[in-house]
CSV table of C-alpha atoms in Angstrom, one decimal:
chain,number,residue,atom,x,y,z
S,231,MET,CA,42.2,-3.5,70.2
S,232,SER,CA,40.4,-4.6,73.3
S,233,GLY,CA,37.1,-3.8,74.7
S,234,THR,CA,34.4,-4.7,77.2
S,235,VAL,CA,30.6,-4.7,77.1
S,236,SER,CA,29.0,-4.4,80.6
S,237,PRO,CA,25.8,-6.3,81.7
S,238,THR,CA,23.9,-3.1,81.2
S,239,GLY,CA,25.2,-2.7,77.7
S,240,SER,CA,27.9,-0.1,78.2
S,241,VAL,CA,30.7,-0.4,75.7
S,242,SER,CA,34.3,0.6,76.3
S,243,THR,CA,37.2,0.0,73.9
S,244,ARG,CA,40.7,1.0,73.2
S,245,GLY,CA,43.5,0.2,70.8
S,246,GLN,CA,46.9,1.4,69.2
S,247,GLY,CA,48.4,1.2,65.9
S,248,GLN,CA,50.9,3.0,63.8
S,249,GLY,CA,51.6,5.5,66.4
S,250,VAL,CA,47.9,6.5,67.3
S,251,SER,CA,45.8,5.3,69.9
S,252,PHE,CA,42.2,5.4,70.2
S,253,THR,CA,39.2,5.1,72.7
S,254,GLY,CA,35.6,4.4,72.2
S,255,ALA,CA,32.4,4.2,74.3
S,256,GLY,CA,28.7,3.6,73.7
S,257,ARG,CA,25.9,1.6,74.5
S,258,LEU,CA,24.3,-1.6,73.3
S,259,SER,CA,20.4,-2.1,73.5
S,260,GLY,CA,18.4,-4.8,72.0
S,261,ARG,CA,19.5,-5.4,68.6
S,262,SER,CA,21.4,-2.1,68.1
S,263,GLY,CA,23.9,0.3,69.6
S,264,SER,CA,25.8,3.5,69.1
S,265,GLY,CA,28.7,5.5,70.5
S,266,THR,CA,31.6,7.7,69.8
S,267,TRP,CA,35.4,7.1,69.2
S,268,ARG,CA,38.4,9.5,69.4
S,269,ARG,CA,42.0,9.2,68.3
S,270,SER,CA,45.1,10.6,70.0
S,271,ASP,CA,45.6,12.8,67.0
S,272,GLY,CA,42.3,14.6,67.4
S,273,CYS,CA,40.1,12.8,64.9
S,274,GLY,CA,37.0,11.3,66.2
S,275,GLY,CA,33.5,10.2,65.2
S,276,THR,CA,30.5,8.1,65.8
S,277,TRP,CA,29.7,4.2,65.4
S,278,THR,CA,26.6,2.3,65.0
S,279,SER,CA,25.7,-1.3,65.2
S,280,ALA,CA,22.9,-3.4,64.1
S,281,LYS,CA,22.2,-7.1,64.6
S,282,GLN,CA,20.7,-8.7,61.4
């Protein structure tokens, strides 16, 4: 898995394992963030993040 966070908070990630690849994207702002992810087999969903 690898990913980047831009200075403006945009998140981009990708990875591969067990024959399936995935991509994710979203945005971080302040102490939280959210985005979406999708796998090459059609599965997908959302993610959220919060700094304690």
